Amino acid sequence: GVVDAFTGMVRGVGHPLEWISLGGRVLVIRSTKGSSGTPMVLNLAQLEGNAPVAFVNVEVDGLAALGCIVNEIPMMTELERDPFELIATGDHVVVDADEGVLRVTPRARN
């Protein structure tokens, strides 16, 4: 995969988030690749303290959902609007998956 489970760093060459740690962040993605290793990578990242604090997905992937459930990482999907229209990199995002609430505070832009 493109995420190093031990560091939480995206290491996919040319990836827009290359060398950025996902640890402690809300990860907004279209979908995961559906790899059978996704639950294990999330578990290792969680144990190392480098897992995302929440997922916001356009499309749900069963293996990512399983990884989130096992590791108690909130996941929201099937939002009324495309999350990429609502959220930009660096925005402050609060996810309350139990209530189905997503709060976005845009970061200060120059």
Short mmCIF file of C-alpha atoms in Angstrom, two decimals, residues 3-108:
data_model
loop_
_atom_site.label_atom_id
_atom_site.label_comp_id
_atom_site.label_asym_id
_atom_site.label_seq_id
_atom_site.Cartn_x
_atom_site.Cartn_y
_atom_site.Cartn_z
CA VAL A 3 0.75 4.18 3.66
CA ASP A 4 3.55 3.08 5.98
CA ALA A 5 1.74 1.52 8.93
CA PHE A 6 4.53 2.29 11.38
CA THR A 7 4.95 5.98 10.56
CA GLY A 8 1.55 6.83 9.11
CA MET A 9 3.37 8.48 6.19
CA VAL A 10 2.06 8.35 2.64
CA ARG A 11 4.93 7.00 0.59
CA GLY A 12 3.40 6.62 -2.86
CA VAL A 13 5.79 8.33 -5.27
CA GLY A 14 4.01 11.28 -6.84
CA HIS A 15 0.98 10.90 -4.55
CA PRO A 16 -0.50 14.32 -3.64
CA LEU A 17 0.03 13.52 0.07
CA GLU A 18 3.50 11.98 -0.35
CA TRP A 19 5.54 12.30 2.89
CA ILE A 20 2.56 13.58 4.88
CA SER A 21 1.58 11.66 8.01
CA LEU A 22 -2.06 10.62 8.30
CA GLY A 23 -1.71 10.22 12.06
CA GLY A 24 -4.18 12.33 14.01
CA ARG A 25 -5.90 13.60 10.85
CA VAL A 26 -9.30 13.09 9.28
CA LEU A 27 -8.67 11.23 6.03
CA VAL A 28 -10.99 12.34 3.21
CA ILE A 29 -10.82 9.94 0.27
CA ARG A 30 -12.93 8.66 -2.59
CA SER A 31 -12.33 5.04 -1.50
CA THR A 32 -9.54 2.72 -0.48
CA LYS A 33 -8.17 0.21 -2.97
CA GLY A 34 -9.90 -2.68 -1.23
CA SER A 35 -6.72 -4.45 -0.18
CA SER A 36 -7.02 -7.35 2.24
CA GLY A 37 -4.17 -5.71 4.17
CA THR A 38 -6.15 -2.55 4.98
CA PRO A 39 -7.43 -3.74 8.41
CA MET A 40 -3.91 -4.85 9.41
CA VAL A 41 -2.31 -1.57 8.27
CA LEU A 42 -4.91 0.39 10.25
CA ASN A 43 -4.29 -1.78 13.30
CA LEU A 44 -0.52 -1.34 13.14
CA ALA A 45 -0.88 2.41 12.59
CA GLN A 46 -3.28 2.58 15.55
CA LEU A 47 -0.84 0.69 17.79
CA GLU A 48 1.96 3.08 16.74
CA GLY A 49 -0.25 6.14 17.32
CA ASN A 50 -0.18 7.03 13.62
CA ALA A 51 -3.68 6.16 12.43
CA PRO A 52 -6.16 8.69 11.08
CA VAL A 53 -8.68 9.82 13.70
CA ALA A 54 -11.55 9.39 11.21
CA PHE A 55 -12.34 8.50 7.61
CA VAL A 56 -14.69 10.39 5.31
CA ASN A 57 -15.27 8.28 2.19
CA VAL A 58 -17.25 8.95 -0.96
CA GLU A 59 -17.61 5.19 -1.50
CA VAL A 60 -17.40 2.60 1.24
CA ASP A 61 -14.98 -0.30 0.95
CA GLY A 62 -15.84 -3.28 3.14
CA LEU A 63 -12.25 -3.98 4.18
CA ALA A 64 -11.62 -0.36 5.19
CA ALA A 65 -14.93 -0.38 7.08
CA LEU A 66 -13.84 -3.56 8.88
CA GLY A 67 -10.50 -1.95 9.77
CA CYS A 68 -12.28 1.11 11.14
CA ILE A 69 -14.72 -0.99 13.18
CA VAL A 70 -11.98 -3.18 14.68
CA ASN A 71 -9.83 -0.14 15.53
CA GLU A 72 -12.74 2.07 16.64
CA ILE A 73 -11.98 4.71 14.00
CA PRO A 74 -15.11 6.63 12.96
CA MET A 75 -16.06 6.43 9.28
CA MET A 76 -18.64 8.46 7.40
CA THR A 77 -19.76 7.70 3.86
CA GLU A 78 -22.66 8.40 1.52
CA LEU A 79 -22.82 12.07 2.50
CA GLU A 80 -25.47 14.32 0.96
CA ARG A 81 -22.70 16.31 -0.77
CA ASP A 82 -19.33 15.32 -2.14
CA PRO A 83 -16.89 15.82 0.75
CA PHE A 84 -14.32 17.17 -1.72
CA GLU A 85 -16.69 20.12 -2.31
CA LEU A 86 -16.87 20.77 1.44
CA ILE A 87 -13.36 20.03 2.72
CA ALA A 88 -9.93 21.29 1.63
CA THR A 89 -6.56 20.07 2.87
CA GLY A 90 -5.81 21.84 6.14
CA ASP A 91 -9.43 22.52 7.15
CA HIS A 92 -10.41 21.63 10.71
CA VAL A 93 -12.86 18.72 10.49
CA VAL A 94 -14.88 17.17 13.32
CA VAL A 95 -16.54 13.82 12.62
CA ASP A 96 -19.38 12.50 14.76
CA ALA A 97 -20.21 9.30 12.91
CA ASP A 98 -22.70 8.19 15.58
CA GLU A 99 -24.84 11.28 14.93
CA GLY A 100 -23.99 11.53 11.23
CA VAL A 101 -22.55 15.02 11.70
CA LEU A 102 -19.56 16.46 9.88
CA ARG A 103 -18.38 19.95 10.94
CA VAL A 104 -15.88 21.80 8.77
CA THR A 105 -14.04 24.98 9.74
CA PRO A 106 -12.04 26.27 6.77
CA ARG A 107 -8.39 27.02 7.50
CA ALA A 108 -7.33 30.62 7.09
#
